[in-house]
Amino acid sequence: MTKREQALAALFERLGAVAGPEKLRNAAAPEAVPAQGLMILRDDGVDKQPDPEATLSPVVYAVTHIAGLEIYVERGQGANRDAMLDALLAAVGAALDADRTLAGAVDYVRALNPQTDDLYTAGSATTKAALVPIELTYDTPDLLV
């Protein structure tokens, strides 16, 4: 398993500590949102990943990988949805804070500023969504290994 996959798998496992929402990895956009909410971890959360820095002798790449965590809630009306999304965001923050190295898979993990939006679909309840970029920092001797 590559260092990149180890980091992403460890992040997905850590997100399992968040109680309530269904959790998926790299799944298609949801047609329906479960009552407890839905979290989808995307391996790549930005259009372009930052270029890694390299040191020589021995070669080591300092990688900053940004994954994307999508959080969806649909239950209730306006303020209830907002409160549910806020609670899930806080739970994600607490889960990451509990283990910043993801059991040694990364040097450091942190959530970046979330972007939230209301999604409207004809004939269904309004969905509140957040995209949380999650920064994984680790060293590797080879970007493809």
Short mmCIF file of C-alpha atoms in Angstrom, two decimals:
data_model
loop_
_atom_site.label_atom_id
_atom_site.label_comp_id
_atom_site.label_asym_id
_atom_site.label_seq_id
_atom_site.Cartn_x
_atom_site.Cartn_y
_atom_site.Cartn_z
CA MET A 1 0.00 0.00 0.00
CA THR A 2 1.42 3.41 -0.95
CA LYS A 3 2.08 6.09 1.65
CA ARG A 4 -0.71 8.16 0.05
CA GLU A 5 -3.21 5.30 0.39
CA GLN A 6 -2.07 4.61 3.96
CA ALA A 7 -2.75 8.25 4.85
CA LEU A 8 -6.18 8.29 3.18
CA ALA A 9 -7.22 4.93 4.67
CA ALA A 10 -6.15 6.12 8.13
CA LEU A 11 -8.14 9.33 7.68
CA PHE A 12 -11.24 7.38 6.66
CA GLU A 13 -10.80 5.12 9.68
CA ARG A 14 -10.41 8.15 12.00
CA LEU A 15 -13.63 9.64 10.58
CA GLY A 16 -15.34 6.47 11.79
CA ALA A 17 -15.14 8.01 15.27
CA VAL A 18 -17.81 10.53 14.26
CA ALA A 19 -21.08 9.10 15.49
CA GLY A 20 -24.21 9.22 13.36
CA PRO A 21 -23.72 9.84 9.66
CA GLU A 22 -23.19 7.19 7.03
CA LYS A 23 -19.56 7.29 5.84
CA LEU A 24 -18.42 6.51 2.30
CA ARG A 25 -15.22 6.97 0.34
CA ASN A 26 -15.17 8.27 -3.25
CA ALA A 27 -18.87 7.50 -3.73
CA ALA A 28 -21.13 9.14 -6.29
CA ALA A 29 -22.99 12.27 -5.25
CA PRO A 30 -25.99 11.26 -3.14
CA GLU A 31 -29.51 11.12 -4.52
CA ALA A 32 -30.88 10.86 -0.99
CA VAL A 33 -29.38 11.75 2.36
CA PRO A 34 -29.91 9.41 5.33
CA ALA A 35 -31.66 10.94 8.35
CA GLN A 36 -28.39 10.88 10.34
CA GLY A 37 -26.48 12.65 7.56
CA LEU A 38 -23.83 11.52 5.10
CA MET A 39 -20.08 12.01 4.89
CA ILE A 40 -18.12 11.25 1.71
CA LEU A 41 -14.33 11.34 1.77
CA ARG A 42 -12.83 12.26 -1.60
CA ASP A 43 -9.18 11.34 -2.13
CA ASP A 44 -8.55 14.67 -3.84
CA GLY A 45 -10.30 17.70 -2.42
CA VAL A 46 -8.84 20.37 -4.69
CA ASP A 47 -8.24 20.84 -8.40
CA LYS A 48 -4.46 20.77 -8.02
CA GLN A 49 -2.46 19.29 -5.18
CA PRO A 50 0.44 21.38 -3.83
CA ASP A 51 3.80 20.35 -5.26
CA PRO A 52 5.86 18.37 -2.74
CA GLU A 53 9.18 19.70 -1.53
CA ALA A 54 12.20 17.43 -1.98
CA THR A 55 15.39 17.09 -0.01
CA LEU A 56 18.36 15.10 -1.28
CA SER A 57 20.72 12.54 0.21
CA PRO A 58 18.61 10.60 0.86
CA VAL A 59 15.70 11.74 -1.30
CA VAL A 60 12.66 12.56 0.80
CA TYR A 61 9.51 14.28 -0.41
CA ALA A 62 7.52 16.38 2.04
CA VAL A 63 3.96 15.91 0.80
CA THR A 64 0.96 18.03 1.64
CA HIS A 65 -2.06 16.17 0.30
CA ILE A 66 -5.50 17.76 0.47
CA ALA A 67 -8.46 15.40 0.65
CA GLY A 68 -12.06 16.60 0.54
CA LEU A 69 -14.73 15.69 3.05
CA GLU A 70 -18.30 16.30 1.91
CA ILE A 71 -20.91 16.42 4.67
CA TYR A 72 -24.63 16.38 3.85
CA VAL A 73 -27.63 16.84 6.16
CA GLU A 74 -31.27 16.99 5.12
CA ARG A 75 -33.33 16.45 8.27
CA GLY A 76 -35.51 19.22 9.65
CA GLN A 77 -35.95 22.83 8.68
CA GLY A 78 -33.42 25.68 8.35
CA ALA A 79 -32.07 26.14 11.89
CA ASN A 80 -32.24 22.40 12.65
CA ARG A 81 -30.21 21.55 9.55
CA ASP A 82 -27.70 24.27 10.44
CA ALA A 83 -27.36 22.92 13.98
CA MET A 84 -26.94 19.34 12.73
CA LEU A 85 -24.27 20.36 10.23
CA ASP A 86 -22.51 22.43 12.88
CA ALA A 87 -22.51 19.45 15.26
CA LEU A 88 -21.04 17.17 12.57
CA LEU A 89 -18.33 19.71 11.74
CA ALA A 90 -17.44 19.96 15.44
CA ALA A 91 -17.37 16.15 15.70
CA VAL A 92 -14.99 15.91 12.73
CA GLY A 93 -12.74 18.51 14.36
CA ALA A 94 -12.75 16.58 17.63
CA ALA A 95 -12.01 13.29 15.86
CA LEU A 96 -8.99 14.80 14.08
CA ASP A 97 -7.82 16.53 17.24
CA ALA A 98 -7.86 13.20 19.10
CA ASP A 99 -5.13 11.78 16.82
CA ARG A 100 -3.22 14.31 14.69
CA THR A 101 -0.91 11.60 13.30
CA LEU A 102 -3.67 9.13 12.36
CA ALA A 103 -1.93 6.34 14.29
CA GLY A 104 1.41 7.24 12.67
CA ALA A 105 0.18 7.25 9.05
CA VAL A 106 0.92 11.00 8.70
CA ASP A 107 3.04 13.61 10.42
CA TYR A 108 0.04 15.89 10.88
CA VAL A 109 -3.60 16.19 9.84
CA ARG A 110 -5.77 19.27 10.04
CA ALA A 111 -9.07 20.48 8.67
CA LEU A 112 -9.10 23.69 6.67
CA ASN A 113 -11.92 26.24 6.50
CA PRO A 114 -15.18 24.54 5.42
CA GLN A 115 -17.40 25.89 2.66
CA THR A 116 -21.13 25.45 3.25
CA ASP A 117 -24.10 25.72 0.92
CA ASP A 118 -27.79 24.91 0.65
CA LEU A 119 -28.56 22.51 -2.19
CA TYR A 120 -32.01 22.69 -3.74
CA THR A 121 -33.51 19.80 -5.70
CA ALA A 122 -37.00 19.90 -7.15
CA GLY A 123 -39.38 17.68 -5.21
CA SER A 124 -37.09 16.98 -2.26
CA ALA A 125 -36.07 18.57 1.00
CA THR A 126 -33.35 21.18 1.04
CA THR A 127 -29.95 19.69 1.75
CA LYS A 128 -27.30 21.54 3.71
CA ALA A 129 -23.80 20.62 2.61
CA ALA A 130 -20.24 21.39 3.62
CA LEU A 131 -16.94 20.75 1.86
CA VAL A 132 -14.09 20.43 4.32
CA PRO A 133 -10.58 20.34 2.86
CA ILE A 134 -8.41 18.09 5.04
CA GLU A 135 -4.67 18.53 4.85
CA LEU A 136 -2.50 15.43 5.30
CA THR A 137 1.24 16.07 5.75
CA TYR A 138 3.73 13.20 5.45
CA ASP A 139 7.19 12.31 4.13
CA THR A 140 7.89 9.64 1.55
CA PRO A 141 10.99 8.53 -0.38
CA ASP A 142 8.97 8.08 -3.58
CA LEU A 143 5.76 9.81 -4.68
CA LEU A 144 4.41 6.64 -6.28
CA VAL A 145 5.26 4.17 -3.50
#
